[in-house]
Amino acid sequence: MRNERQLDRVVVVLVRARNPNNIGAVARAMHDFGFRHLRIVNEYEVPFETARSAVDASVVVAGASSFAGVREAVADCTLVIGTTAVGERALQHPVYALAEAGERIGAELGGEGRVALLFGSEKTGLSNDELSYCHWLLTIPMQEHEDVRHPSMNLGQAVAVCLYELVRGHGSVVAGGAGAVASAGEVERLTELLTEMLEKTGYTKRHPANCDEAQIRRLVLRMGVSASDAPVWMGILRQVLWRVRGSDEKAVPNRLES
């Protein structure tokens, strides 16, 4: 079993969840398993008062936070995990079955970082852009049926199963065993600086197929930058940008001299 400190570092993020009752079911599962940080990413305000299925989970619902996008919702997290039913979809991330994913998350909870579990909308799941914020993905193994092309679970059920896997744990976790890694907010700042550098140096014009923002974000995530290294890399990129901008200014003729 995980201790209260470890459970408190887990964040459940619902992206474009449309049904208030599903949100209520998620809140109830979180309450039952001891989790309390619920974050909602939606283009419109979610009517929490209609989440009737959140029995005995009023504290979770009351404490839920709303965000305009995934970027903002996971900015303080050091490990971001997306959930997927896989199917025939081409994925750009490592995918782990829930049991192995639980072990990996447990190792992260042994450190000081915050872990985000992302769940997509009931109909479409997480988009490729939303998945680009994830370090890796987890999937819940399900029985295949001939008459069902892509088996998937109800949103509330999927969250409950994932949280149960985290609660039951896989043996003891040594506190401080995981190294401090860069938060999602630091990763995003690195992504922005790297993107700007590629644009300023002309790389994006020569290799446009490699410069999609989501691709660059995944590249930075695969680097596994530590919290102590992130400021160093940002300083390097800012220095490069400063030099490039200076070169651009020198290349522009001064009209007053003509």
XYZ file of N, CA and C in Angstrom:
774
model
N 0.832 -1.204 0.000
C 0.000 0.000 0.000
C 0.869 1.258 0.000
N 0.418 2.272 -0.731
C 1.134 3.548 -0.757
C 0.786 4.356 0.488
N 1.735 5.174 0.920
C 1.436 6.028 2.060
C 0.750 7.308 1.596
N 0.235 8.068 2.546
C -0.549 9.262 2.222
C 0.279 10.282 1.454
N 1.545 10.394 1.795
C 2.419 11.349 1.111
C 2.560 11.008 -0.369
N 2.679 9.728 -0.668
C 2.800 9.304 -2.057
C 1.501 9.526 -2.828
N 0.375 9.201 -2.204
C -0.920 9.401 -2.865
C -1.169 10.874 -3.156
N -0.675 11.730 -2.287
C -0.909 13.166 -2.433
C -0.151 13.748 -3.622
N 0.820 13.018 -4.125
C 1.602 13.526 -5.256
C 1.056 13.055 -6.601
N -0.065 12.352 -6.590
C -0.688 11.882 -7.832
C -1.819 12.821 -8.238
N -1.818 13.225 -9.499
C -2.837 14.122 -10.040
C -3.589 13.393 -11.156
N -4.897 13.411 -11.096
C -5.731 12.854 -12.163
C -6.202 14.012 -13.033
N -5.891 13.939 -14.330
C -6.253 15.009 -15.266
C -7.252 14.456 -16.286
N -8.434 15.037 -16.318
C -9.452 14.654 -17.295
C -9.456 15.677 -18.418
N -9.202 15.207 -19.641
C -9.092 16.098 -20.797
C -10.337 15.966 -21.666
N -11.103 17.033 -21.753
C -12.318 17.107 -22.575
C -13.377 16.077 -22.160
N -13.431 15.752 -20.888
C -14.510 14.882 -20.397
C -15.832 15.639 -20.514
N -16.850 15.036 -21.126
C -18.074 15.766 -21.452
C -19.236 15.474 -20.502
N -19.228 14.300 -19.924
C -20.365 13.895 -19.105
C -20.091 14.176 -17.621
N -20.854 15.074 -16.998
C -20.630 15.384 -15.574
C -20.714 14.154 -14.685
N -21.566 13.185 -15.047
C -21.677 11.985 -14.232
C -20.404 11.145 -14.291
N -19.740 11.156 -15.436
C -18.456 10.455 -15.534
C -17.409 11.133 -14.658
N -17.436 12.461 -14.655
C -16.514 13.196 -13.789
C -16.806 12.872 -12.330
N -18.095 12.764 -12.004
C -18.473 12.390 -10.648
C -17.993 11.000 -10.275
N -18.078 10.072 -11.235
C -17.610 8.699 -10.982
C -16.104 8.686 -10.744
N -15.374 9.522 -11.479
C -13.930 9.622 -11.282
C -13.629 10.164 -9.885
N -14.358 11.209 -9.490
C -14.150 11.802 -8.162
C -14.427 10.789 -7.060
N -15.461 9.992 -7.254
C -15.790 8.975 -6.240
C -14.675 7.935 -6.144
N -14.143 7.480 -7.291
C -13.055 6.504 -7.277
C -11.822 7.092 -6.595
N -11.536 8.351 -6.877
C -10.387 9.004 -6.240
C -10.563 9.050 -4.732
N -11.759 9.428 -4.289
C -12.036 9.505 -2.849
C -11.881 8.136 -2.193
N -12.424 7.104 -2.847
C -12.411 5.752 -2.269
C -10.990 5.196 -2.124
N -10.091 5.595 -3.031
C -8.732 5.069 -2.996
C -7.738 6.027 -2.350
N -8.202 7.185 -1.896
C -7.333 8.080 -1.143
C -6.634 9.162 -1.939
N -7.071 9.409 -3.178
C -6.477 10.466 -3.995
C -7.382 11.703 -3.944
N -6.784 12.897 -4.076
C -7.632 14.085 -3.932
C -7.394 15.186 -4.955
N -6.380 15.049 -5.834
C -6.069 16.122 -6.777
C -6.672 15.825 -8.150
N -7.778 16.485 -8.456
C -8.467 16.322 -9.739
C -8.343 17.610 -10.546
N -7.902 17.473 -11.787
C -7.769 18.623 -12.672
C -8.561 18.378 -13.954
N -9.263 19.405 -14.400
C -10.123 19.293 -15.565
C -9.605 20.210 -16.668
N -9.424 19.658 -17.861
C -9.044 20.461 -19.028
C -10.228 20.474 -19.982
N -10.819 21.649 -20.164
C -11.991 21.756 -21.031
C -12.088 23.147 -21.618
N -12.694 23.247 -22.804
C -12.882 24.543 -23.446
C -14.043 25.311 -22.819
N -14.902 24.607 -22.121
C -16.055 25.240 -21.500
C -16.126 24.854 -20.033
N -16.875 25.612 -19.267
C -16.982 25.362 -17.829
C -17.771 24.091 -17.557
N -17.230 23.244 -16.722
C -17.876 21.969 -16.397
C -18.868 22.174 -15.260
N -20.125 21.743 -15.429
C -21.125 21.900 -14.363
C -20.940 20.869 -13.259
N -20.017 21.132 -12.348
C -19.707 20.169 -11.291
C -20.918 19.851 -10.417
N -21.831 20.805 -10.307
C -22.974 20.579 -9.429
C -23.871 19.454 -9.926
N -23.736 19.092 -11.215
C -24.566 18.015 -11.755
C -23.864 16.661 -11.699
N -22.693 16.615 -11.106
C -21.948 15.355 -11.002
C -22.541 14.516 -9.879
N -23.714 13.976 -10.130
C -24.471 13.274 -9.072
C -23.809 11.980 -8.622
N -22.969 11.397 -9.468
C -22.362 10.115 -9.106
C -21.187 10.275 -8.151
N -20.868 11.499 -7.781
C -19.743 11.726 -6.865
C -20.182 11.551 -5.418
N -20.735 10.387 -5.108
C -21.214 10.106 -3.760
C -20.045 10.128 -2.785
N -20.202 10.903 -1.697
C -19.188 11.008 -0.651
C -17.858 11.567 -1.155
N -17.856 12.174 -2.336
C -16.605 12.702 -2.894
C -16.674 14.210 -3.068
N -17.460 14.862 -2.223
C -17.640 16.308 -2.359
C -16.336 17.066 -2.178
N -15.439 16.540 -1.322
C -14.153 17.215 -1.095
C -13.324 17.204 -2.375
N -13.318 16.080 -3.099
C -12.564 15.978 -4.351
C -13.149 16.916 -5.392
N -14.473 16.922 -5.525
C -15.136 17.777 -6.507
C -14.904 19.247 -6.173
N -15.037 19.593 -4.894
C -14.859 20.986 -4.482
C -13.432 21.466 -4.721
N -12.475 20.558 -4.617
C -11.085 20.941 -4.790
C -10.575 20.826 -6.218
N -11.450 20.394 -7.149
C -11.037 20.234 -8.541
C -10.665 21.579 -9.163
N -9.637 21.553 -10.007
C -9.169 22.771 -10.673
C -9.405 22.656 -12.174
N -9.736 23.769 -12.802
C -9.966 23.798 -14.247
C -8.802 24.495 -14.947
N -8.427 23.978 -16.122
C -7.309 24.527 -16.887
C -7.707 24.651 -18.352
N -7.084 25.605 -19.035
C -7.396 25.839 -20.443
C -6.773 24.784 -21.349
N -5.658 24.188 -20.910
C -4.987 23.191 -21.735
C -4.148 22.241 -20.921
N -3.673 21.180 -21.576
C -2.849 20.184 -20.898
C -1.554 20.808 -20.400
N -1.000 21.703 -21.188
C 0.252 22.356 -20.813
C 0.174 22.953 -19.413
N -0.888 23.698 -19.147
C -1.053 24.340 -17.849
C -1.358 23.322 -16.754
N -2.116 22.289 -17.094
C -2.566 21.319 -16.095
C -1.433 20.469 -15.545
N -0.373 20.253 -16.327
C 0.707 19.361 -15.890
C 2.022 20.100 -15.640
N 1.980 21.426 -15.612
C 3.215 22.220 -15.531
C 4.081 21.884 -14.325
N 3.478 21.496 -13.205
C 4.246 21.213 -11.987
C 4.561 19.733 -11.811
N 4.312 18.930 -12.826
C 4.504 17.479 -12.719
C 5.828 17.052 -13.358
N 6.482 16.072 -12.753
C 7.748 15.567 -13.275
C 7.569 14.295 -14.099
N 6.415 13.664 -13.998
C 6.108 12.490 -14.817
C 4.664 12.606 -15.278
N 4.467 12.589 -16.589
C 3.127 12.722 -17.175
C 2.851 11.466 -17.994
N 1.761 10.785 -17.656
C 1.433 9.508 -18.287
C 0.065 9.601 -18.930
N -0.010 9.256 -20.192
C -1.287 9.235 -20.894
C -1.858 7.838 -20.910
N -3.161 7.745 -21.004
C -3.823 6.449 -21.084
C -4.380 6.269 -22.491
N -4.335 5.038 -22.979
C -4.806 4.775 -24.332
C -5.339 3.354 -24.437
N -6.299 3.174 -25.344
C -6.800 1.839 -25.657
C -5.986 1.215 -26.783
N -5.011 1.946 -27.312
C -4.097 1.536 -28.381
C -4.854 1.299 -29.688
N -5.462 0.122 -29.882
C -6.168 -0.159 -31.132
C -5.214 -0.130 -32.313
N -5.647 0.491 -33.423
C -4.821 0.549 -34.628
C -4.050 1.865 -34.722
N -4.060 2.620 -33.688
C -3.451 3.933 -33.698
C -1.929 3.859 -33.697
N -1.297 4.705 -34.514
C 0.158 4.791 -34.543
C 0.614 5.718 -33.418
N 1.371 5.188 -32.471
C 1.776 5.955 -31.295
C 3.267 6.287 -31.355
N 3.626 7.437 -30.772
C 5.009 7.908 -30.781
C 5.671 7.742 -29.413
N 5.049 6.974 -28.521
C 5.547 6.822 -27.159
C 5.689 5.338 -26.802
N 6.523 5.032 -25.825
C 6.507 3.682 -25.258
C 5.154 3.451 -24.579
N 4.630 2.242 -24.693
C 3.341 1.897 -24.087
C 3.541 0.707 -23.152
N 3.070 0.844 -21.902
C 3.211 -0.228 -20.920
C 1.838 -0.679 -20.441
N 1.713 -1.976 -20.249
C 0.499 -2.506 -19.648
C 0.411 -2.006 -18.208
N -0.803 -1.953 -17.674
C -1.043 -1.315 -16.382
C -0.155 -1.852 -15.264
N 0.056 -3.165 -15.203
C 0.857 -3.734 -14.110
C 2.280 -3.178 -14.119
N 2.926 -3.159 -15.296
C 4.281 -2.617 -15.385
C 4.281 -1.110 -15.170
N 3.237 -0.461 -15.687
C 3.125 0.992 -15.494
C 3.035 1.324 -14.011
N 2.303 0.505 -13.257
C 2.181 0.729 -11.824
C 3.529 0.681 -11.122
N 4.389 -0.243 -11.538
C 5.720 -0.343 -10.944
C 6.550 0.897 -11.256
N 6.461 1.365 -12.490
C 7.229 2.547 -12.893
C 6.752 3.793 -12.148
N 5.446 3.910 -11.999
C 4.906 5.054 -11.259
C 5.319 4.975 -9.795
N 5.300 3.776 -9.244
C 5.717 3.589 -7.856
C 7.139 4.041 -7.627
N 8.028 3.759 -8.606
C 9.419 4.194 -8.485
C 9.506 5.714 -8.469
N 8.686 6.372 -9.277
C 8.673 7.836 -9.301
C 8.156 8.402 -7.985
N 7.169 7.738 -7.400
C 6.599 8.214 -6.136
C 7.587 8.078 -4.982
N 8.653 7.325 -5.202
C 9.683 7.227 -4.183
C 10.547 8.474 -4.107
N 10.420 9.356 -5.107
C 11.170 10.606 -5.097
C 10.310 11.750 -4.598
N 10.514 12.911 -5.180
C 9.798 14.105 -4.731
C 8.851 14.664 -5.790
N 8.843 14.072 -6.978
C 8.065 14.633 -8.078
C 6.583 14.359 -7.979
N 5.822 15.100 -8.769
C 4.370 14.915 -8.859
C 4.059 14.172 -10.152
N 3.150 13.211 -10.087
C 2.798 12.366 -11.226
C 1.404 12.722 -11.723
N 1.262 12.900 -13.040
C -0.042 13.193 -13.636
C -0.497 12.008 -14.474
N -1.738 11.592 -14.270
C -2.376 10.568 -15.093
C -3.417 11.246 -15.966
N -3.227 11.191 -17.286
C -4.134 11.855 -18.215
C -5.139 10.873 -18.791
N -6.403 11.265 -18.761
C -7.473 10.473 -19.356
C -8.215 11.361 -20.354
N -8.431 10.851 -21.562
C -9.062 11.636 -22.609
C -10.574 11.586 -22.570
N -11.181 12.205 -23.568
C -12.638 12.273 -23.636
C -13.234 10.889 -23.848
N -14.500 10.768 -23.496
C -15.180 9.481 -23.584
C -15.222 8.936 -25.008
N -15.296 9.817 -25.991
C -15.470 9.379 -27.381
C -14.153 9.194 -28.133
N -13.224 10.110 -27.939
C -12.028 10.111 -28.789
C -10.727 9.859 -28.049
N -10.738 9.842 -26.732
C -9.504 9.678 -25.993
C -8.616 10.907 -26.110
N -7.326 10.741 -25.952
C -6.367 11.852 -26.017
C -5.894 12.052 -27.453
N -5.808 13.301 -27.879
C -5.323 13.610 -29.222
C -3.802 13.467 -29.266
N -3.236 13.443 -30.480
C -1.779 13.333 -30.612
C -1.073 14.526 -29.971
N -1.662 15.715 -30.088
C -1.056 16.887 -29.470
C -1.068 16.758 -27.955
N -2.176 16.280 -27.395
C -2.263 16.092 -25.940
C -1.289 15.014 -25.470
N -1.121 13.972 -26.274
C -0.183 12.903 -25.923
C 1.259 13.384 -25.962
N 1.523 14.447 -26.718
C 2.907 14.924 -26.831
C 3.445 15.448 -25.511
N 2.583 15.733 -24.555
C 3.021 16.185 -23.240
C 3.381 15.008 -22.330
N 3.170 13.784 -22.778
C 3.373 12.598 -21.941
C 4.773 12.021 -22.111
N 5.317 11.502 -21.019
C 6.595 10.800 -21.080
C 6.409 9.406 -21.687
N 5.330 8.741 -21.334
C 4.985 7.446 -21.893
C 3.502 7.171 -21.639
N 3.013 6.043 -22.158
C 1.581 5.740 -22.079
C 1.354 4.428 -21.352
N 0.161 4.298 -20.791
C -0.239 3.025 -20.205
C -1.555 2.581 -20.841
N -1.745 1.295 -20.863
C -2.986 0.741 -21.390
C -3.474 -0.364 -20.464
N -4.772 -0.519 -20.385
C -5.379 -1.558 -19.547
C -5.679 -2.758 -20.433
N -5.006 -3.896 -20.233
C -5.272 -5.084 -21.064
C -6.732 -5.516 -20.925
N -7.367 -5.793 -22.063
C -8.769 -6.190 -22.051
C -8.982 -7.399 -22.949
N -10.017 -8.145 -22.652
C -10.354 -9.318 -23.447
C -10.818 -8.897 -24.839
N -10.265 -9.522 -25.856
C -10.668 -9.229 -27.225
C -11.965 -9.971 -27.564
N -12.856 -9.279 -28.268
C -14.121 -9.874 -28.707
C -14.271 -9.671 -30.207
N -14.773 -10.674 -30.902
C -14.892 -10.591 -32.355
C -15.801 -9.457 -32.807
N -16.826 -9.161 -32.017
C -17.798 -8.149 -32.425
C -17.429 -6.742 -31.938
N -16.302 -6.599 -31.244
C -15.854 -5.293 -30.756
C -14.485 -5.005 -31.349
N -14.409 -3.945 -32.161
C -13.158 -3.636 -32.852
C -12.090 -3.111 -31.891
N -12.468 -2.144 -31.065
C -11.513 -1.546 -30.127
C -12.130 -1.517 -28.728
N -11.929 -2.554 -27.921
C -12.515 -2.575 -26.577
C -11.967 -1.446 -25.714
N -12.838 -0.801 -24.967
C -12.409 0.265 -24.072
C -13.335 0.296 -22.868
N -12.890 0.963 -21.816
C -13.648 1.035 -20.584
C -14.331 2.382 -20.446
N -15.393 2.404 -19.639
C -15.998 3.661 -19.239
C -14.952 4.493 -18.502
N -15.035 5.824 -18.629
C -14.034 6.702 -18.033
C -13.880 6.462 -16.539
N -14.989 6.401 -15.822
C -14.917 6.181 -14.378
C -14.286 4.843 -14.029
N -14.616 3.800 -14.805
C -14.035 2.475 -14.561
C -12.533 2.483 -14.813
N -12.134 3.131 -15.905
C -10.709 3.165 -16.253
C -9.890 3.851 -15.164
N -10.394 4.955 -14.660
C -9.688 5.671 -13.592
C -9.618 4.804 -12.340
N -10.718 4.157 -11.987
C -10.756 3.327 -10.785
C -9.747 2.183 -10.870
N -9.670 1.535 -12.027
C -8.741 0.411 -12.193
C -7.291 0.889 -12.065
N -6.981 2.021 -12.692
C -5.612 2.558 -12.635
C -5.236 2.950 -11.204
N -6.155 3.600 -10.507
C -5.860 4.035 -9.138
C -5.716 2.848 -8.197
N -6.511 1.811 -8.406
C -6.363 0.607 -7.586
C -4.976 0.004 -7.767
N -4.495 -0.015 -9.007
C -3.160 -0.563 -9.275
C -2.098 0.230 -8.524
N -2.276 1.545 -8.449
C -1.305 2.374 -7.726
C -1.383 2.150 -6.223
N -2.597 2.002 -5.713
C -2.785 1.845 -4.271
C -2.205 0.529 -3.769
N -2.450 -0.533 -4.493
C -1.983 -1.838 -4.000
C -0.476 -1.951 -4.073
N 0.167 -1.222 -4.995
C 1.624 -1.159 -5.032
C 2.267 -2.482 -5.374
N 3.569 -2.471 -5.444
C 4.350 -3.671 -5.767
C 5.566 -3.724 -4.862
N 5.333 -3.911 -3.582
C 6.444 -3.939 -2.642
C 6.767 -2.545 -2.151
N 7.773 -2.460 -1.338
C 8.128 -1.188 -0.731
C 8.873 -0.299 -1.709
N 8.733 0.996 -1.510
C 9.442 1.976 -2.328
C 10.382 2.748 -1.424
N 11.628 2.861 -1.815
C 12.608 3.580 -1.014
C 12.472 5.064 -1.275
N 12.171 5.833 -0.241
C 12.014 7.273 -0.406
C 13.315 7.879 -0.897
N 13.178 8.777 -1.861
C 14.343 9.447 -2.413
C 15.117 8.593 -3.396
N 14.565 7.435 -3.779
C 15.289 6.560 -4.690
C 15.327 7.070 -6.108
N 14.371 7.904 -6.491
C 14.334 8.417 -7.852
C 14.975 9.789 -7.906
N 15.773 10.019 -8.938
C 16.406 11.317 -9.109
C 15.380 12.375 -9.478
N 15.676 13.626 -9.111
C 14.769 14.722 -9.427
C 14.845 15.026 -10.916
N 13.709 14.994 -11.583
C 13.661 15.281 -13.010
C 12.968 16.612 -13.237
N 13.159 17.165 -14.415
C 12.559 18.453 -14.750
C 11.039 18.349 -14.756
N 10.384 19.400 -14.295
C 8.926 19.428 -14.308
C 8.427 19.645 -15.727
N 7.137 19.389 -15.942
C 6.557 19.592 -17.270
C 6.648 21.056 -17.690
N 6.558 21.968 -16.724
C 6.689 23.384 -17.042
C 8.079 23.711 -17.570
N 9.110 23.118 -16.964
C 10.488 23.332 -17.429
C 10.701 22.689 -18.795
N 10.105 21.517 -18.992
C 10.181 20.856 -20.295
C 9.550 21.739 -21.368
N 8.443 22.376 -21.042
C 7.766 23.231 -22.009
C 8.603 24.461 -22.336
N 9.264 25.028 -21.340
C 10.125 26.181 -21.605
C 11.316 25.775 -22.477
N 11.853 24.589 -22.234
C 12.921 24.075 -23.080
C 12.432 23.876 -24.512
N 11.218 23.333 -24.646
C 10.626 23.111 -25.965
C 10.479 24.425 -26.722
N 9.998 25.459 -26.035
C 9.812 26.761 -26.665
C 11.143 27.359 -27.112
N 12.170 27.263 -26.254
C 13.480 27.807 -26.598
C 14.108 27.045 -27.764
N 13.995 25.723 -27.745
C 14.548 24.912 -28.817
C 13.831 25.197 -30.128
N 12.503 25.342 -30.064
C 11.724 25.655 -31.269
C 12.152 27.001 -31.854
N 12.307 28.000 -30.980
C 12.726 29.314 -31.451
C 14.130 29.261 -32.061
N 15.028 28.507 -31.443
C 16.379 28.391 -31.965
C 16.378 27.748 -33.345
N 15.567 26.710 -33.522
C 15.487 26.042 -34.821
C 14.947 26.981 -35.894
N 14.000 27.835 -35.500
C 13.453 28.807 -36.449
C 14.487 29.865 -36.808
N 15.174 30.401 -35.793
C 16.142 31.477 -36.010
C 17.350 31.013 -36.820
N 17.750 29.763 -36.656
C 18.920 29.255 -37.367
C 18.583 28.722 -38.755
N 17.296 28.717 -39.114
C 16.887 28.260 -40.438
C 16.670 26.773 -40.555
N 16.805 26.039 -39.436
C 16.638 24.581 -39.487
C 15.220 24.201 -39.907
N 14.227 24.951 -39.434
C 12.839 24.604 -39.744
C 12.535 24.715 -41.237
N 13.245 25.611 -41.940
C 13.021 25.753 -43.384
C 13.657 24.596 -44.153
N 14.810 24.148 -43.672
C 15.498 23.041 -44.341
C 14.873 21.683 -44.019
N 14.378 21.545 -42.800
C 13.827 20.248 -42.362
C 12.457 20.441 -41.701
N 11.482 20.913 -42.443
C 10.169 21.192 -41.833
C 9.473 19.955 -41.265
N 9.771 18.781 -41.816
C 9.115 17.557 -41.345
C 9.543 17.176 -39.935
N 10.674 17.733 -39.462
C 11.185 17.387 -38.134
C 10.857 18.426 -37.070
N 10.094 19.445 -37.438
C 9.973 20.594 -36.545
C 8.563 20.857 -36.040
N 7.709 19.874 -36.138
C 6.398 20.023 -35.526
C 6.570 20.179 -34.014
N 5.786 21.078 -33.401
C 5.949 21.359 -31.976
C 5.820 20.100 -31.125
N 4.875 19.245 -31.472
C 4.694 18.014 -30.708
C 5.921 17.108 -30.838
N 6.530 17.077 -32.024
C 7.738 16.263 -32.216
C 8.886 16.777 -31.350
N 9.048 18.087 -31.324
C 10.130 18.668 -30.525
C 9.891 18.397 -29.049
N 8.635 18.492 -28.605
C 8.318 18.228 -27.201
C 8.649 16.782 -26.836
N 8.294 15.847 -27.713
C 8.616 14.444 -27.447
C 10.126 14.228 -27.404
N 10.854 14.932 -28.275
C 12.314 14.832 -28.278
C 12.885 15.272 -26.931
N 12.406 16.400 -26.417
C 12.891 16.903 -25.126
C 12.544 15.925 -24.004
N 11.346 15.351 -24.047
C 10.951 14.395 -23.017
C 11.849 13.157 -23.041
N 12.194 12.691 -24.239
C 13.050 11.505 -24.343
C 14.448 11.765 -23.800
N 14.864 13.017 -23.773
C 16.186 13.356 -23.224
C 16.260 13.097 -21.728
N 15.097 13.093 -21.047
C 15.092 12.836 -19.610
C 15.891 13.852 -18.823
N 15.692 15.133 -19.139
C 16.460 16.198 -18.496
C 16.149 16.257 -17.001
N 17.181 16.362 -16.194
C 16.995 16.447 -14.746
C 16.654 17.873 -14.338
N 16.160 18.028 -13.122
C 15.797 19.355 -12.612
C 17.019 20.259 -12.529
N 18.178 19.682 -12.232
C 19.393 20.499 -12.125
C 19.966 20.855 -13.492
N 19.727 20.006 -14.496
C 20.251 20.267 -15.836
C 19.362 21.210 -16.645
N 18.073 21.265 -16.332
C 17.146 22.077 -17.123
C 17.580 23.546 -17.212
N 17.947 24.203 -16.088
C 18.388 25.602 -16.197
C 19.652 25.757 -17.041
N 20.517 24.740 -17.013
C 21.746 24.801 -17.803
C 21.417 24.781 -19.286
N 20.538 23.849 -19.691
C 20.143 23.763 -21.090
C 19.417 25.025 -21.535
N 18.564 25.576 -20.672
C 17.870 26.804 -21.038
C 18.849 27.961 -21.198
N 19.870 28.000 -20.337
C 20.888 29.032 -20.457
C 21.675 28.904 -21.756
N 22.004 27.664 -22.135
C 22.723 27.431 -23.393
C 21.895 27.899 -24.584
N 20.617 27.536 -24.596
C 19.750 27.903 -25.714
C 19.536 29.415 -25.783
N 19.400 30.051 -24.626
C 19.236 31.512 -24.611
C 20.498 32.191 -25.145
N 21.671 31.657 -24.803
C 22.922 32.224 -25.297
C 23.004 32.087 -26.819
N 22.637 30.917 -27.340
C 22.633 30.706 -28.789
C 21.678 31.685 -29.464
N 20.486 31.844 -28.889
C 19.504 32.769 -29.460
C 20.015 34.206 -29.428
N 20.694 34.571 -28.347
C 21.240 35.928 -28.248
C 22.250 36.182 -29.357
N 23.114 35.188 -29.625
C 24.113 35.328 -30.671
C 23.465 35.382 -32.054
N 22.444 34.545 -32.258
C 21.765 34.519 -33.555
C 21.035 35.824 -33.804
N 20.354 36.332 -32.782
C 19.646 37.604 -32.935
C 20.623 38.735 -33.238
N 21.787 38.704 -32.585
C 22.799 39.715 -32.846
C 23.281 39.664 -34.279
N 23.445 38.445 -34.821
C 23.865 38.287 -36.208
C 22.812 38.816 -37.163
N 21.542 38.578 -36.827
C 20.445 39.065 -37.667
C 20.445 40.587 -37.724
N 20.684 41.227 -36.563
C 20.671 42.684 -36.517
C 21.828 43.268 -37.328
N 22.999 42.618 -37.308
C 24.146 43.091 -38.069
C 23.931 42.923 -39.559
N 23.132 41.926 -39.926
C 22.892 41.631 -41.340
C 21.939 42.638 -41.982
N 21.181 43.374 -41.165
C 20.223 44.349 -41.680
C 20.933 45.672 -41.887
N 20.970 46.224 -43.116
C 21.664 47.476 -43.357
C 21.010 48.648 -42.637
N 21.800 49.550 -42.160
C 21.296 50.751 -41.479
C 20.915 51.794 -42.521
N 19.645 52.078 -42.643
C 19.154 52.994 -43.664
C 19.683 54.409 -43.448
N 19.988 54.774 -42.219
C 20.462 56.140 -41.942
C 21.849 56.363 -42.515
N 22.590 55.223 -42.759
C 23.945 55.345 -43.277
C 23.973 55.445 -44.797
N 22.860 55.146 -45.461
C 22.828 55.146 -46.918
C 22.588 56.543 -47.456
